[in-house]
Short mmCIF file of N, CA and C in Angstrom, two decimals:
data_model
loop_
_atom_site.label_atom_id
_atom_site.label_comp_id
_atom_site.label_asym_id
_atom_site.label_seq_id
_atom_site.Cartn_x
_atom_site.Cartn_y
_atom_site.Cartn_z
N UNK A 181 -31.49 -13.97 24.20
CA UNK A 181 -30.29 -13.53 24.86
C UNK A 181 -29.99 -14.49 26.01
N UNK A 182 -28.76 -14.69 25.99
CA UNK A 182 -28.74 -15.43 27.30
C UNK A 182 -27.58 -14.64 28.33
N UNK A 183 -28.02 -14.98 29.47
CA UNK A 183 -27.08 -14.55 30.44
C UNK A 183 -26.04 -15.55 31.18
N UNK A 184 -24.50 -15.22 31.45
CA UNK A 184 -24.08 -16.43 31.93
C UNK A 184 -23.12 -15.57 32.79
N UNK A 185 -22.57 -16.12 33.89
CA UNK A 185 -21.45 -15.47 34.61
C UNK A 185 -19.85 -14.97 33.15
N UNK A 186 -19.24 -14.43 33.65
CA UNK A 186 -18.27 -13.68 32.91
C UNK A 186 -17.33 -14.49 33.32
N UNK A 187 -16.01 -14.83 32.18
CA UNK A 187 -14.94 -15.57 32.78
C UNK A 187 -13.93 -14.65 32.49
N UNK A 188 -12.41 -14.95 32.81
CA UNK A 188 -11.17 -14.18 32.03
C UNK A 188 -11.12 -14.54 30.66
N UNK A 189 -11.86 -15.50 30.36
CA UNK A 189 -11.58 -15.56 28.46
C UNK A 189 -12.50 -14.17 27.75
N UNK A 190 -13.73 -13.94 28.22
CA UNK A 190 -14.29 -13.16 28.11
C UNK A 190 -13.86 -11.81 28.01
N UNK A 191 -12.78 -11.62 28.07
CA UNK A 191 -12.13 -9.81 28.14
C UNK A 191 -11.92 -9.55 26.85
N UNK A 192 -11.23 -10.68 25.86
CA UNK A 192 -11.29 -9.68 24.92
C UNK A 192 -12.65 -9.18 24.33
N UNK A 193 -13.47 -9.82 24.06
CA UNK A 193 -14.26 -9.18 23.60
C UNK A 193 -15.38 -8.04 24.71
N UNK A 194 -15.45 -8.36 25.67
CA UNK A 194 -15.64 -6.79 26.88
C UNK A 194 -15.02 -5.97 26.11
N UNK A 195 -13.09 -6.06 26.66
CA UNK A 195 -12.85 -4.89 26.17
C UNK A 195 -12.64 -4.33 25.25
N UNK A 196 -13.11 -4.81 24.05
CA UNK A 196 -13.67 -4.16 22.63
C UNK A 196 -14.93 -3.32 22.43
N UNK A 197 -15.49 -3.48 23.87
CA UNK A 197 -16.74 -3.25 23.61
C UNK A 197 -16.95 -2.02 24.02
N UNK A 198 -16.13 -1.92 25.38
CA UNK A 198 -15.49 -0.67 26.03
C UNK A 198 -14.64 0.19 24.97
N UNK A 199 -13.68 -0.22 24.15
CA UNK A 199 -12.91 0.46 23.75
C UNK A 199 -13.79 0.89 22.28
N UNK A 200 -14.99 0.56 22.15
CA UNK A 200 -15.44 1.11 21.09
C UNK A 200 -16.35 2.78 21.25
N UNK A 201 -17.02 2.34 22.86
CA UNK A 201 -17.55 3.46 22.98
C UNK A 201 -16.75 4.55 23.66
N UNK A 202 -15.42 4.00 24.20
CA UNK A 202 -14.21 5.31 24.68
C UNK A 202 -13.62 6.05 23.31
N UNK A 203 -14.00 5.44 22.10
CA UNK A 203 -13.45 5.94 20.72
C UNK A 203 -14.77 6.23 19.92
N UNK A 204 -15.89 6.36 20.56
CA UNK A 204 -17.07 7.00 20.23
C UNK A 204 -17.71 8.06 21.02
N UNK A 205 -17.56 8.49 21.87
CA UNK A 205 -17.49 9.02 23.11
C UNK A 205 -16.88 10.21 22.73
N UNK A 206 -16.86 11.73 22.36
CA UNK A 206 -16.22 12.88 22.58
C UNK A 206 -15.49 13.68 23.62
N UNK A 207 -16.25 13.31 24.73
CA UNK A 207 -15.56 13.58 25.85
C UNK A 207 -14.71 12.79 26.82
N UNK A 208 -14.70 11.51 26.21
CA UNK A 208 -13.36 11.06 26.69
C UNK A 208 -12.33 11.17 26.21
N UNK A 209 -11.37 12.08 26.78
CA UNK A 209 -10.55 12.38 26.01
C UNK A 209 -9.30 11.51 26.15
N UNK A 210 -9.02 10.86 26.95
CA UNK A 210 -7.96 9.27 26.93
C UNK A 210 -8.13 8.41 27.72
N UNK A 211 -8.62 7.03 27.04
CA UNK A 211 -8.68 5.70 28.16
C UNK A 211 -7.98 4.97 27.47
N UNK A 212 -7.86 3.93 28.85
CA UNK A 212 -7.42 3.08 28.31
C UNK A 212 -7.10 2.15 27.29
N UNK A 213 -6.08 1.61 26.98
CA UNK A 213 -6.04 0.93 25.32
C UNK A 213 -6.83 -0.37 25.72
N UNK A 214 -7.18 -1.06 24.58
CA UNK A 214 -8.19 -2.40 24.77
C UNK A 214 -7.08 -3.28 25.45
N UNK A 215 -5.60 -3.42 25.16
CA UNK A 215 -4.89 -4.19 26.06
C UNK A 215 -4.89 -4.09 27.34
N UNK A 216 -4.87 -3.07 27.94
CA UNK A 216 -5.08 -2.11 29.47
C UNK A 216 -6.33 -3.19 29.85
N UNK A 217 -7.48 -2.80 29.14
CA UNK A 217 -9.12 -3.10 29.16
C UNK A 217 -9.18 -4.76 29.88
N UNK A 218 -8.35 -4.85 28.76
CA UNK A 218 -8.27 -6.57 28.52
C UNK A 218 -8.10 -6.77 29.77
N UNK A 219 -6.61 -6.86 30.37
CA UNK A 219 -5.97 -7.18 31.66
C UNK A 219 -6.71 -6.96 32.89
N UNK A 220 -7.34 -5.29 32.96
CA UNK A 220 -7.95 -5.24 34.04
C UNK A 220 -9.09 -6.42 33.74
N UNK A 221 -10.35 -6.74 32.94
CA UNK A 221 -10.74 -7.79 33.22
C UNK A 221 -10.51 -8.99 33.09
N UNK A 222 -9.57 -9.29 33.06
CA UNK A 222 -9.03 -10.70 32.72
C UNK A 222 -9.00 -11.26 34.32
N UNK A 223 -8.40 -9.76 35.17
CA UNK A 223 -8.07 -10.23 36.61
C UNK A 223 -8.93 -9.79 37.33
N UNK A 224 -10.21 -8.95 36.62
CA UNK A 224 -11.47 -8.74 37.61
C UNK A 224 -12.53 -9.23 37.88
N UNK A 225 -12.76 -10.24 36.62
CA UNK A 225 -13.97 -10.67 36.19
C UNK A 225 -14.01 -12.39 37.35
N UNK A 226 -12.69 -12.84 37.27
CA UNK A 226 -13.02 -13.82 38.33
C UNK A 226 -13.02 -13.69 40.16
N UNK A 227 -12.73 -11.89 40.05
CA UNK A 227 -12.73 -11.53 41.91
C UNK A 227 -14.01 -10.87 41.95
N UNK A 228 -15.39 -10.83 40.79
CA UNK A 228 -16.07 -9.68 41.38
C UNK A 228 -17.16 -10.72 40.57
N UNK A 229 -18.61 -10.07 40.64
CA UNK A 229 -19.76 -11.03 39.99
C UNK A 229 -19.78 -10.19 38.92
N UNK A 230 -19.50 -10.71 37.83
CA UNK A 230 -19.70 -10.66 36.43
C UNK A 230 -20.35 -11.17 35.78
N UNK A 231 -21.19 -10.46 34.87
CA UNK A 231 -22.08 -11.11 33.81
C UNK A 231 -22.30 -10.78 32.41
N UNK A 232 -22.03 -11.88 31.21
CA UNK A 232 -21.92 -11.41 30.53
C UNK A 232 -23.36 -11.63 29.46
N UNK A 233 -23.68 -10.74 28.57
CA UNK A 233 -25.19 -11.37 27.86
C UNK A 233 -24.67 -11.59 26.63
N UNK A 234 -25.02 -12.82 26.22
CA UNK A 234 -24.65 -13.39 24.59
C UNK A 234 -25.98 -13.45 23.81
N UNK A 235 -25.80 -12.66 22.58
CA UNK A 235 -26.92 -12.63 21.69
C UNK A 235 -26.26 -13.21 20.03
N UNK A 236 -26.64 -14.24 19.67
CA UNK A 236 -26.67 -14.44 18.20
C UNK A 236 -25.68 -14.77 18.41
N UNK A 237 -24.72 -15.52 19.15
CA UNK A 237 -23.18 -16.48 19.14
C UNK A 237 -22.19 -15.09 19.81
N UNK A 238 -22.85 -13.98 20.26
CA UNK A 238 -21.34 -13.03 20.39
C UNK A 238 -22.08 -12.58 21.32
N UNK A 239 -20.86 -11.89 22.43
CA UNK A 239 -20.95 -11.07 23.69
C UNK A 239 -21.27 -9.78 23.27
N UNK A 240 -22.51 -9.74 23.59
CA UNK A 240 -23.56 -8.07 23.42
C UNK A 240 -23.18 -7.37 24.27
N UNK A 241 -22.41 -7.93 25.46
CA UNK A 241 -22.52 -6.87 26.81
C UNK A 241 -22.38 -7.39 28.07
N UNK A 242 -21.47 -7.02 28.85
CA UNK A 242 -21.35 -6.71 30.53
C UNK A 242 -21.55 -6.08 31.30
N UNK A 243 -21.51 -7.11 32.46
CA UNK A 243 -21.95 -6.32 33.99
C UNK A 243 -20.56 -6.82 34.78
N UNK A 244 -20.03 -5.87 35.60
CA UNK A 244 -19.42 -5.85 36.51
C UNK A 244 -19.09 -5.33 37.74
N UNK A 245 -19.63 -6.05 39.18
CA UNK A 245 -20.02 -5.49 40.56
C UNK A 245 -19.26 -5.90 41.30
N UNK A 246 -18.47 -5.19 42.65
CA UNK A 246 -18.10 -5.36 43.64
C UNK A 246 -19.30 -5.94 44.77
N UNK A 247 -19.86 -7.24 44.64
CA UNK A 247 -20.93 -8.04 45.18
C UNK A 247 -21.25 -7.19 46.64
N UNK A 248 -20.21 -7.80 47.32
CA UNK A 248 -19.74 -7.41 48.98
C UNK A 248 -20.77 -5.74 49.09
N UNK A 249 -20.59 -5.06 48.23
CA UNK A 249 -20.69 -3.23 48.38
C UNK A 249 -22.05 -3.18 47.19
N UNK A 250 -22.47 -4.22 46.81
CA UNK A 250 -23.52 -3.65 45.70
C UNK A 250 -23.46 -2.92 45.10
N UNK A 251 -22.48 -2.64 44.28
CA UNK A 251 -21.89 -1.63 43.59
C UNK A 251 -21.37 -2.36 41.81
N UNK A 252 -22.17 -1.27 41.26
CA UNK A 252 -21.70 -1.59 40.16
C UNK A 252 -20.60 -0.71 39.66
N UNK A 253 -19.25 -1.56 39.15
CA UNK A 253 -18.43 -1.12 38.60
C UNK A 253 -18.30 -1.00 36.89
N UNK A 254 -19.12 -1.44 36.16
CA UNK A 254 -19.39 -1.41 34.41
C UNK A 254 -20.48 -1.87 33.71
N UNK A 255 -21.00 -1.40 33.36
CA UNK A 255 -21.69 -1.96 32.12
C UNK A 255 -21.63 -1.03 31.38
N UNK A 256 -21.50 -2.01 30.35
CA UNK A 256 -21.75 -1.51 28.42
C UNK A 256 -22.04 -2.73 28.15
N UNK A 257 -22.58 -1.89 26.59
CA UNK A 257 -23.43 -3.04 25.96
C UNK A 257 -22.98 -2.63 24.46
N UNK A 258 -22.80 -3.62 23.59
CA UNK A 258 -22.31 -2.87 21.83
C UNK A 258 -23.54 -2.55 21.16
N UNK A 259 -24.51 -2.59 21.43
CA UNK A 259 -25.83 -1.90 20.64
C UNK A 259 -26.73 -1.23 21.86
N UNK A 260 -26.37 -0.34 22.54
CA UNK A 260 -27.71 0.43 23.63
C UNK A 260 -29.03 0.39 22.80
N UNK A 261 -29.94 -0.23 23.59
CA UNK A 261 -31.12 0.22 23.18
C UNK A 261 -31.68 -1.14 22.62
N UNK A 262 -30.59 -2.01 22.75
CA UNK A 262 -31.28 -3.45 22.67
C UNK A 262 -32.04 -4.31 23.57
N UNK A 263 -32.06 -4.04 24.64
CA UNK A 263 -32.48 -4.90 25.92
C UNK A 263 -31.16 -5.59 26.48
N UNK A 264 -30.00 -5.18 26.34
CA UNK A 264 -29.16 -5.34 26.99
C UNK A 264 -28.47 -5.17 28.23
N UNK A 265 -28.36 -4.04 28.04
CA UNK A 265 -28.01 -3.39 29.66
C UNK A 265 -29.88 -3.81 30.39
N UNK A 266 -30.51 -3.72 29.93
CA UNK A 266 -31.86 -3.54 31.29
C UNK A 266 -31.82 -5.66 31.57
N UNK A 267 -31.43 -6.31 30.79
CA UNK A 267 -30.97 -7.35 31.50
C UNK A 267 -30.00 -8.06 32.11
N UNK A 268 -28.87 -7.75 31.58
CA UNK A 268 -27.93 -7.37 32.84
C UNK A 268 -28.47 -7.05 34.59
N UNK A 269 -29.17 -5.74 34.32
CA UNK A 269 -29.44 -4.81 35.58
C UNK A 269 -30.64 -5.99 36.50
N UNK A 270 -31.61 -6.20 35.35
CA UNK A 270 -32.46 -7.49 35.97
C UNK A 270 -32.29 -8.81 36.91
N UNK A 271 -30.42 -9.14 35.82
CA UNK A 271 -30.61 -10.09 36.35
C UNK A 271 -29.36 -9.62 37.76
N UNK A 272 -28.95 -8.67 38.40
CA UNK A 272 -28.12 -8.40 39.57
C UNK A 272 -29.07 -8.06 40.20
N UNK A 273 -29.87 -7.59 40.08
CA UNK A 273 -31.22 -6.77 41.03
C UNK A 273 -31.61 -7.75 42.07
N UNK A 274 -31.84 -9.38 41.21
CA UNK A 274 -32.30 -10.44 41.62
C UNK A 274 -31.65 -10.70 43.29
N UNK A 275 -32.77 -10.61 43.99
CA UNK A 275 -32.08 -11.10 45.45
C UNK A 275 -31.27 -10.40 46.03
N UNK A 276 -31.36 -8.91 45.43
CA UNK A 276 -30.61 -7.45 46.44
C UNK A 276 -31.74 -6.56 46.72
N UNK A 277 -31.39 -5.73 47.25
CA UNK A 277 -32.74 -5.08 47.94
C UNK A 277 -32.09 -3.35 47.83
N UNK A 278 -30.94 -3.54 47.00
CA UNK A 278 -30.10 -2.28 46.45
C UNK A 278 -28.95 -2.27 45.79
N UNK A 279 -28.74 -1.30 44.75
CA UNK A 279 -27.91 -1.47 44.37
C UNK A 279 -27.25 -0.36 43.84
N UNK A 280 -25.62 0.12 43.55
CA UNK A 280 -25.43 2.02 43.90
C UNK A 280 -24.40 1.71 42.33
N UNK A 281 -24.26 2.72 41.94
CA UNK A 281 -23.10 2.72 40.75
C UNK A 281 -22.12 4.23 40.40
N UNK A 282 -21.46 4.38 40.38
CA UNK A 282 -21.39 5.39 39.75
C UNK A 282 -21.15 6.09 38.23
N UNK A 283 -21.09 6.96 37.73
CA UNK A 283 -21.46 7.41 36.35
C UNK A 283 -21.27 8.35 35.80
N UNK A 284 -20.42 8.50 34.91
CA UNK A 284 -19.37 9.99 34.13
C UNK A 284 -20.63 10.94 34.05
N UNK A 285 -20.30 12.07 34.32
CA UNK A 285 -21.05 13.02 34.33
C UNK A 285 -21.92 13.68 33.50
N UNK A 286 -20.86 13.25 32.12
CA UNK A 286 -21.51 13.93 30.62
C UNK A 286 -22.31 12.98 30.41
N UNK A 287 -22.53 11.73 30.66
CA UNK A 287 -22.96 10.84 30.06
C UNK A 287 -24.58 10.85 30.66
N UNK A 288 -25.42 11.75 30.07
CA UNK A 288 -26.95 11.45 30.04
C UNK A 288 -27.61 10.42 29.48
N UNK A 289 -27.26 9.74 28.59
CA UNK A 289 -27.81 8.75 27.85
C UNK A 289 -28.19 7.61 28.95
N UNK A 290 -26.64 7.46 29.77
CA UNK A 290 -26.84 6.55 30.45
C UNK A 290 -27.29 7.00 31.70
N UNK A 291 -27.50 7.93 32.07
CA UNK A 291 -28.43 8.65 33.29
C UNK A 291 -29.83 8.20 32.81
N UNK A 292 -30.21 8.70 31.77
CA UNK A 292 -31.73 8.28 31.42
C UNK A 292 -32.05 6.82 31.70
N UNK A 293 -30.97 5.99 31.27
CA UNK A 293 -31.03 4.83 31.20
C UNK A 293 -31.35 4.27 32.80
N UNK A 294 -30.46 4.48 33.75
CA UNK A 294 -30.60 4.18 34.90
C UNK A 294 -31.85 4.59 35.27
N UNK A 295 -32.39 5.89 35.21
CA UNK A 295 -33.34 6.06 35.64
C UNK A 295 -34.75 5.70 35.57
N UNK A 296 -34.32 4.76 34.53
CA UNK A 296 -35.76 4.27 33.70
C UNK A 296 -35.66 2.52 34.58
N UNK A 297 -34.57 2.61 34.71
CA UNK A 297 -34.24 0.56 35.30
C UNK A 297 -34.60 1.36 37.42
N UNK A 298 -35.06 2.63 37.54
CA UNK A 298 -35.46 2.82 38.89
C UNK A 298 -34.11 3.61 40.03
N UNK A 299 -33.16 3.92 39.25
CA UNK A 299 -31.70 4.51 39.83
C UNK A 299 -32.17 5.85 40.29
N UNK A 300 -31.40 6.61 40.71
CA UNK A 300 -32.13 7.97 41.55
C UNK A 300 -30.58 8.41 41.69
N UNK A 301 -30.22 9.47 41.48
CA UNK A 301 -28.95 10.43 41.93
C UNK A 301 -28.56 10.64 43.25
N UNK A 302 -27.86 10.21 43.87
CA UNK A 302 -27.13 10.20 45.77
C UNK A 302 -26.31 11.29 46.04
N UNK A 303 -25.40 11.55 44.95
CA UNK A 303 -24.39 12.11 45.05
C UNK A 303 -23.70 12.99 43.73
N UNK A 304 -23.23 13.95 43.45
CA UNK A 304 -22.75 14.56 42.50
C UNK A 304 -21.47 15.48 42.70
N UNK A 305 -20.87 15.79 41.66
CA UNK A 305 -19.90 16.14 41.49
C UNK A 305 -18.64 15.66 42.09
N UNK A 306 -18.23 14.22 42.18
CA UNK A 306 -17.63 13.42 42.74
C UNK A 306 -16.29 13.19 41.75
N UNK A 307 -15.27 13.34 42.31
CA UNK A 307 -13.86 12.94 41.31
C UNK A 307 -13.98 11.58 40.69
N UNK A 308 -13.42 11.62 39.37
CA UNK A 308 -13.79 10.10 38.43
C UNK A 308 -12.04 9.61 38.45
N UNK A 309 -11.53 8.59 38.42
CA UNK A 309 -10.75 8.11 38.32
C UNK A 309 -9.86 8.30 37.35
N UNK A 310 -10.61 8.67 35.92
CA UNK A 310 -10.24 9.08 34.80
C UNK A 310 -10.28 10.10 34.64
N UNK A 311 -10.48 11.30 35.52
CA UNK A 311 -10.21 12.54 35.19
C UNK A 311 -11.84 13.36 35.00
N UNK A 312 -12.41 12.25 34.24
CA UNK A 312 -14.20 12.87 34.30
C UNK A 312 -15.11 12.95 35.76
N UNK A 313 -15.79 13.85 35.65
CA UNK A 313 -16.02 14.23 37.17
C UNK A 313 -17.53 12.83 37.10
N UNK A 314 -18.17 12.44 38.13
CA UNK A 314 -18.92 11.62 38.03
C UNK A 314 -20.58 11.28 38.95
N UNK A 315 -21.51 11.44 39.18
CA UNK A 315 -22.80 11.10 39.90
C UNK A 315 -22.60 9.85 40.69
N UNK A 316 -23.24 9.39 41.54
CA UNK A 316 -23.80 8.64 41.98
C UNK A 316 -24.92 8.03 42.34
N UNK A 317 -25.22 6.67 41.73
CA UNK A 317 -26.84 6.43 41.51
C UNK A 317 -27.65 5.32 42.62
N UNK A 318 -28.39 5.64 42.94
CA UNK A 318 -28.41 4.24 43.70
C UNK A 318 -30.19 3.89 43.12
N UNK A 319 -30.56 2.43 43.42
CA UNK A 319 -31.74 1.74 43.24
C UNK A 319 -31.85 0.58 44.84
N UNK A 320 -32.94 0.86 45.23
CA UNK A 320 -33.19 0.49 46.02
C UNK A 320 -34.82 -0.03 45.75
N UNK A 321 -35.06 -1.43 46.08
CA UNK A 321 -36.84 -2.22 46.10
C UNK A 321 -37.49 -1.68 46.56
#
């Protein structure tokens, strides 16, 4: 796998990747279209530290953080359970001493997940942008 910073060419396939698990996902009940997806990272990915992991010639998966706030704003990955997301998380960890995210509420899978990369719950029952209510996780060294 390799890891490389994220560019704006990089969105379409992000937001395919996103728009696969918002159309796999039951309880999302409306996001954004992959064009929406697209745009927002087309114009986020070069204002924020992005990273994307390429496995076998194709983008497996992103990371996307508001650096300044240590805050992660996305990750997905198109196969969970590959070593994807936990390198991503590896490689932002690098040279922070914390790091906070927040996280749809229904979504345990990825609660487990955090919690296993060292994340801990801050905050709960917090309004989601999209209408899903959401946690807050933080990891700290």
């Amino acid at each position: 796998m390799i890891l490389r910073r994220a560019t704006a060419a990089d969105a379409p396939a992000c937001a395919a990747i996103v728009a696969r698990w918002i159309d796999a996902t039951d309880w999302m009940a409306d996001g954004p279209s992959v064009a929406e997806l697209e745009a927002l990272m087309r114009d986020g990915f070069p204002r924020r530290e992005a990273w994307v992991a390429e496995a076998e010639g194709r983008i497996a998966g992103y990371l996307s953080m508001r650096a300044e706030e240590d805050h992660i704003v996305g990750l997905y990955a198109d196969r969970p359970g590959h070593g994807t997301g936990r390198a991503l998380i590896d490689q932002v960890k690098t040279g922070r001493d914390r790091l906070q995210l927040n996280s749809h509420a229904p979504n345990t899978a990825a609660h487990r997940f955090y919690e296993r990369e060292g994340f801990r719950v801050t905050a709960t029952d917090l309004p989601g942008e999209d209408g899903v209510p959401e946690i807050r996780m933080e990891w700290t060294r």
